[in-house]
Tab-separated table of C-alpha atoms in Angstrom:
chain	number	residue	atom	x	y	z
A	26	GLN	CA	-120.311	-55.720	-59.988
A	27	VAL	CA	-118.428	-58.235	-57.919
A	28	GLN	CA	-114.960	-59.496	-58.753
A	29	LEU	CA	-113.815	-62.927	-57.597
A	30	VAL	CA	-110.200	-64.104	-57.634
A	31	GLU	CA	-109.251	-67.662	-56.689
A	32	SER	CA	-105.885	-68.810	-55.379
A	33	GLY	CA	-104.304	-71.791	-53.670
A	34	GLY	CA	-104.388	-74.358	-56.439
A	35	GLY	CA	-101.423	-76.505	-57.363
A	36	LEU	CA	-100.023	-79.998	-57.778
A	37	VAL	CA	-100.430	-82.430	-54.904
A	38	GLN	CA	-100.109	-86.182	-54.453
A	39	ALA	CA	-103.132	-88.342	-53.810
A	40	GLY	CA	-104.047	-88.239	-50.136
A	41	GLY	CA	-102.716	-84.722	-49.750
A	42	SER	CA	-104.471	-81.463	-48.932
A	43	LEU	CA	-104.930	-78.026	-50.426
A	44	ARG	CA	-106.778	-74.914	-49.282
A	45	LEU	CA	-108.360	-72.738	-51.930
A	46	SER	CA	-109.236	-69.105	-51.333
A	47	CYS	CA	-111.552	-66.777	-53.216
A	48	ALA	CA	-111.171	-63.053	-52.611
A	49	ALA	CA	-114.235	-60.961	-53.393
A	50	SER	CA	-114.218	-57.241	-54.149
A	51	GLY	CA	-116.617	-54.632	-55.442
A	52	ARG	CA	-120.286	-54.673	-54.417
A	53	THR	CA	-119.913	-57.658	-52.111
A	54	PHE	CA	-122.773	-56.421	-49.925
A	55	SER	CA	-125.112	-57.311	-52.786
A	56	THR	CA	-124.301	-61.017	-52.552
A	57	ASN	CA	-125.263	-63.819	-50.188
A	58	VAL	CA	-124.677	-67.439	-51.116
A	59	MET	CA	-121.245	-68.411	-52.440
A	60	GLY	CA	-120.095	-71.665	-53.894
A	61	TRP	CA	-117.323	-73.692	-55.481
A	62	PHE	CA	-117.630	-75.478	-58.797
A	63	ARG	CA	-115.092	-77.425	-60.832
A	64	ARG	CA	-114.538	-78.431	-64.414
A	65	ALA	CA	-112.341	-81.343	-65.374
A	66	PRO	CA	-110.956	-81.696	-68.915
A	67	GLY	CA	-113.652	-82.935	-71.270
A	68	LYS	CA	-116.359	-82.846	-68.606
A	69	GLU	CA	-119.254	-80.615	-67.652
A	70	ARG	CA	-118.999	-78.100	-64.845
A	71	GLU	CA	-119.696	-79.807	-61.517
A	72	PHE	CA	-120.991	-78.443	-58.223
A	73	VAL	CA	-118.624	-78.909	-55.283
A	74	ALA	CA	-119.930	-76.966	-52.274
A	75	ALA	CA	-121.922	-73.886	-51.281
A	76	ILE	CA	-122.473	-71.781	-48.166
A	77	ASN	CA	-124.875	-69.064	-47.095
A	78	TRP	CA	-123.892	-65.651	-45.718
A	79	SER	CA	-123.746	-66.617	-42.057
A	80	GLY	CA	-122.042	-69.935	-42.709
A	81	GLY	CA	-124.826	-71.716	-40.885
A	82	ARG	CA	-125.979	-73.590	-43.974
A	83	THR	CA	-123.739	-75.587	-46.261
A	84	ASN	CA	-124.257	-77.981	-49.146
A	85	TYR	CA	-121.792	-80.503	-50.580
A	86	ALA	CA	-121.630	-82.779	-53.576
A	87	ASP	CA	-121.698	-86.445	-52.557
A	88	SER	CA	-118.291	-86.934	-54.145
A	89	VAL	CA	-116.592	-84.545	-51.687
A	90	LYS	CA	-118.609	-85.013	-48.481
A	91	GLY	CA	-116.360	-85.794	-45.545
A	92	ARG	CA	-113.249	-84.647	-47.427
A	93	PHE	CA	-113.891	-80.998	-48.332
A	94	THR	CA	-114.997	-78.151	-46.068
A	95	ILE	CA	-116.341	-74.817	-47.274
A	96	SER	CA	-116.113	-71.738	-45.065
A	97	ARG	CA	-116.070	-67.955	-45.341
A	98	ASP	CA	-114.721	-64.931	-43.503
A	99	ASN	CA	-117.045	-62.039	-44.255
A	100	THR	CA	-114.722	-59.565	-42.521
A	101	LYS	CA	-112.146	-60.395	-45.173
A	102	ASN	CA	-114.610	-60.967	-48.036
A	103	THR	CA	-112.989	-64.346	-48.579
A	104	LEU	CA	-114.376	-67.793	-49.325
A	105	TYR	CA	-112.374	-70.947	-48.596
A	106	LEU	CA	-112.362	-74.584	-49.603
A	107	GLN	CA	-110.298	-76.946	-47.486
A	108	MET	CA	-109.653	-80.105	-49.492
A	109	ASN	CA	-108.328	-83.185	-47.704
A	110	SER	CA	-107.736	-86.767	-48.835
A	111	LEU	CA	-107.468	-85.589	-52.408
A	112	LYS	CA	-107.960	-88.085	-55.225
A	113	PRO	CA	-106.836	-87.988	-58.868
A	114	GLU	CA	-110.482	-87.546	-59.864
A	115	ASP	CA	-110.494	-84.220	-58.002
A	116	THR	CA	-108.218	-82.811	-60.713
A	117	ALA	CA	-109.984	-79.833	-62.281
A	118	VAL	CA	-110.117	-76.077	-62.545
A	119	TYR	CA	-111.934	-74.819	-59.459
A	120	HIS	CA	-114.119	-71.734	-59.730
A	121	CYS	CA	-115.785	-69.755	-56.988
A	122	ALA	CA	-119.156	-68.127	-57.571
A	123	ALA	CA	-121.423	-65.636	-55.832
A	124	ALA	CA	-125.185	-65.171	-55.952
A	125	LEU	CA	-127.083	-61.921	-55.570
A	126	LEU	CA	-129.101	-61.354	-52.396
A	127	SER	CA	-132.289	-61.543	-54.431
A	128	ARG	CA	-131.587	-65.239	-55.119
A	129	GLY	CA	-132.279	-66.111	-51.501
A	130	ASN	CA	-130.399	-67.820	-48.690
A	131	SER	CA	-130.243	-71.412	-49.867
A	132	PRO	CA	-126.745	-72.773	-50.684
A	133	THR	CA	-127.823	-74.054	-54.075
A	134	SER	CA	-125.944	-76.495	-56.282
A	135	VAL	CA	-127.420	-74.992	-59.457
A	136	GLY	CA	-124.802	-73.108	-61.415
A	137	GLY	CA	-127.399	-70.951	-63.129
A	138	SER	CA	-128.331	-69.464	-59.751
A	139	TYR	CA	-124.976	-67.733	-59.420
A	140	ASP	CA	-124.317	-64.328	-60.889
A	141	TYR	CA	-120.574	-63.819	-60.565
A	142	TRP	CA	-117.723	-66.192	-61.337
A	143	GLY	CA	-113.985	-66.200	-60.868
A	144	GLN	CA	-111.452	-67.250	-63.499
A	145	GLY	CA	-110.512	-70.392	-61.635
A	146	THR	CA	-107.460	-72.067	-60.136
A	147	GLN	CA	-105.988	-75.363	-61.317
A	148	VAL	CA	-105.864	-78.315	-58.933
A	149	THR	CA	-103.922	-81.370	-60.093
A	150	VAL	CA	-103.789	-84.541	-58.001
A	151	SER	CA	-101.206	-87.117	-59.012
A	152	SER	CA	-101.595	-90.818	-58.274
């Protein structure tokens, strides 16, 4: 099993920045691709960004390209999401997710391709 714990959420004004972290523990060696997803009130879960083990491949939703940056520090078993130029429509609960090695090396946007999920951290952007 792999446990994922997000942190770094909060309330920020539009145009501001936040950095989310996701600490992984347990059988982390069994995972490869990691990603961030978000769910806004009354909406479906939405892909945000994903990254492979080495960090050499990333994938972003069109809505966050140029504003968000995903990264990871494998020595610390931690995934990050740097969010700049935040907008009110970025308000959501942000979840990190991890995929088993057997799923491959592609930073997929498909939520069903991830095996472990964190509880989430709230991000609220005021206008």
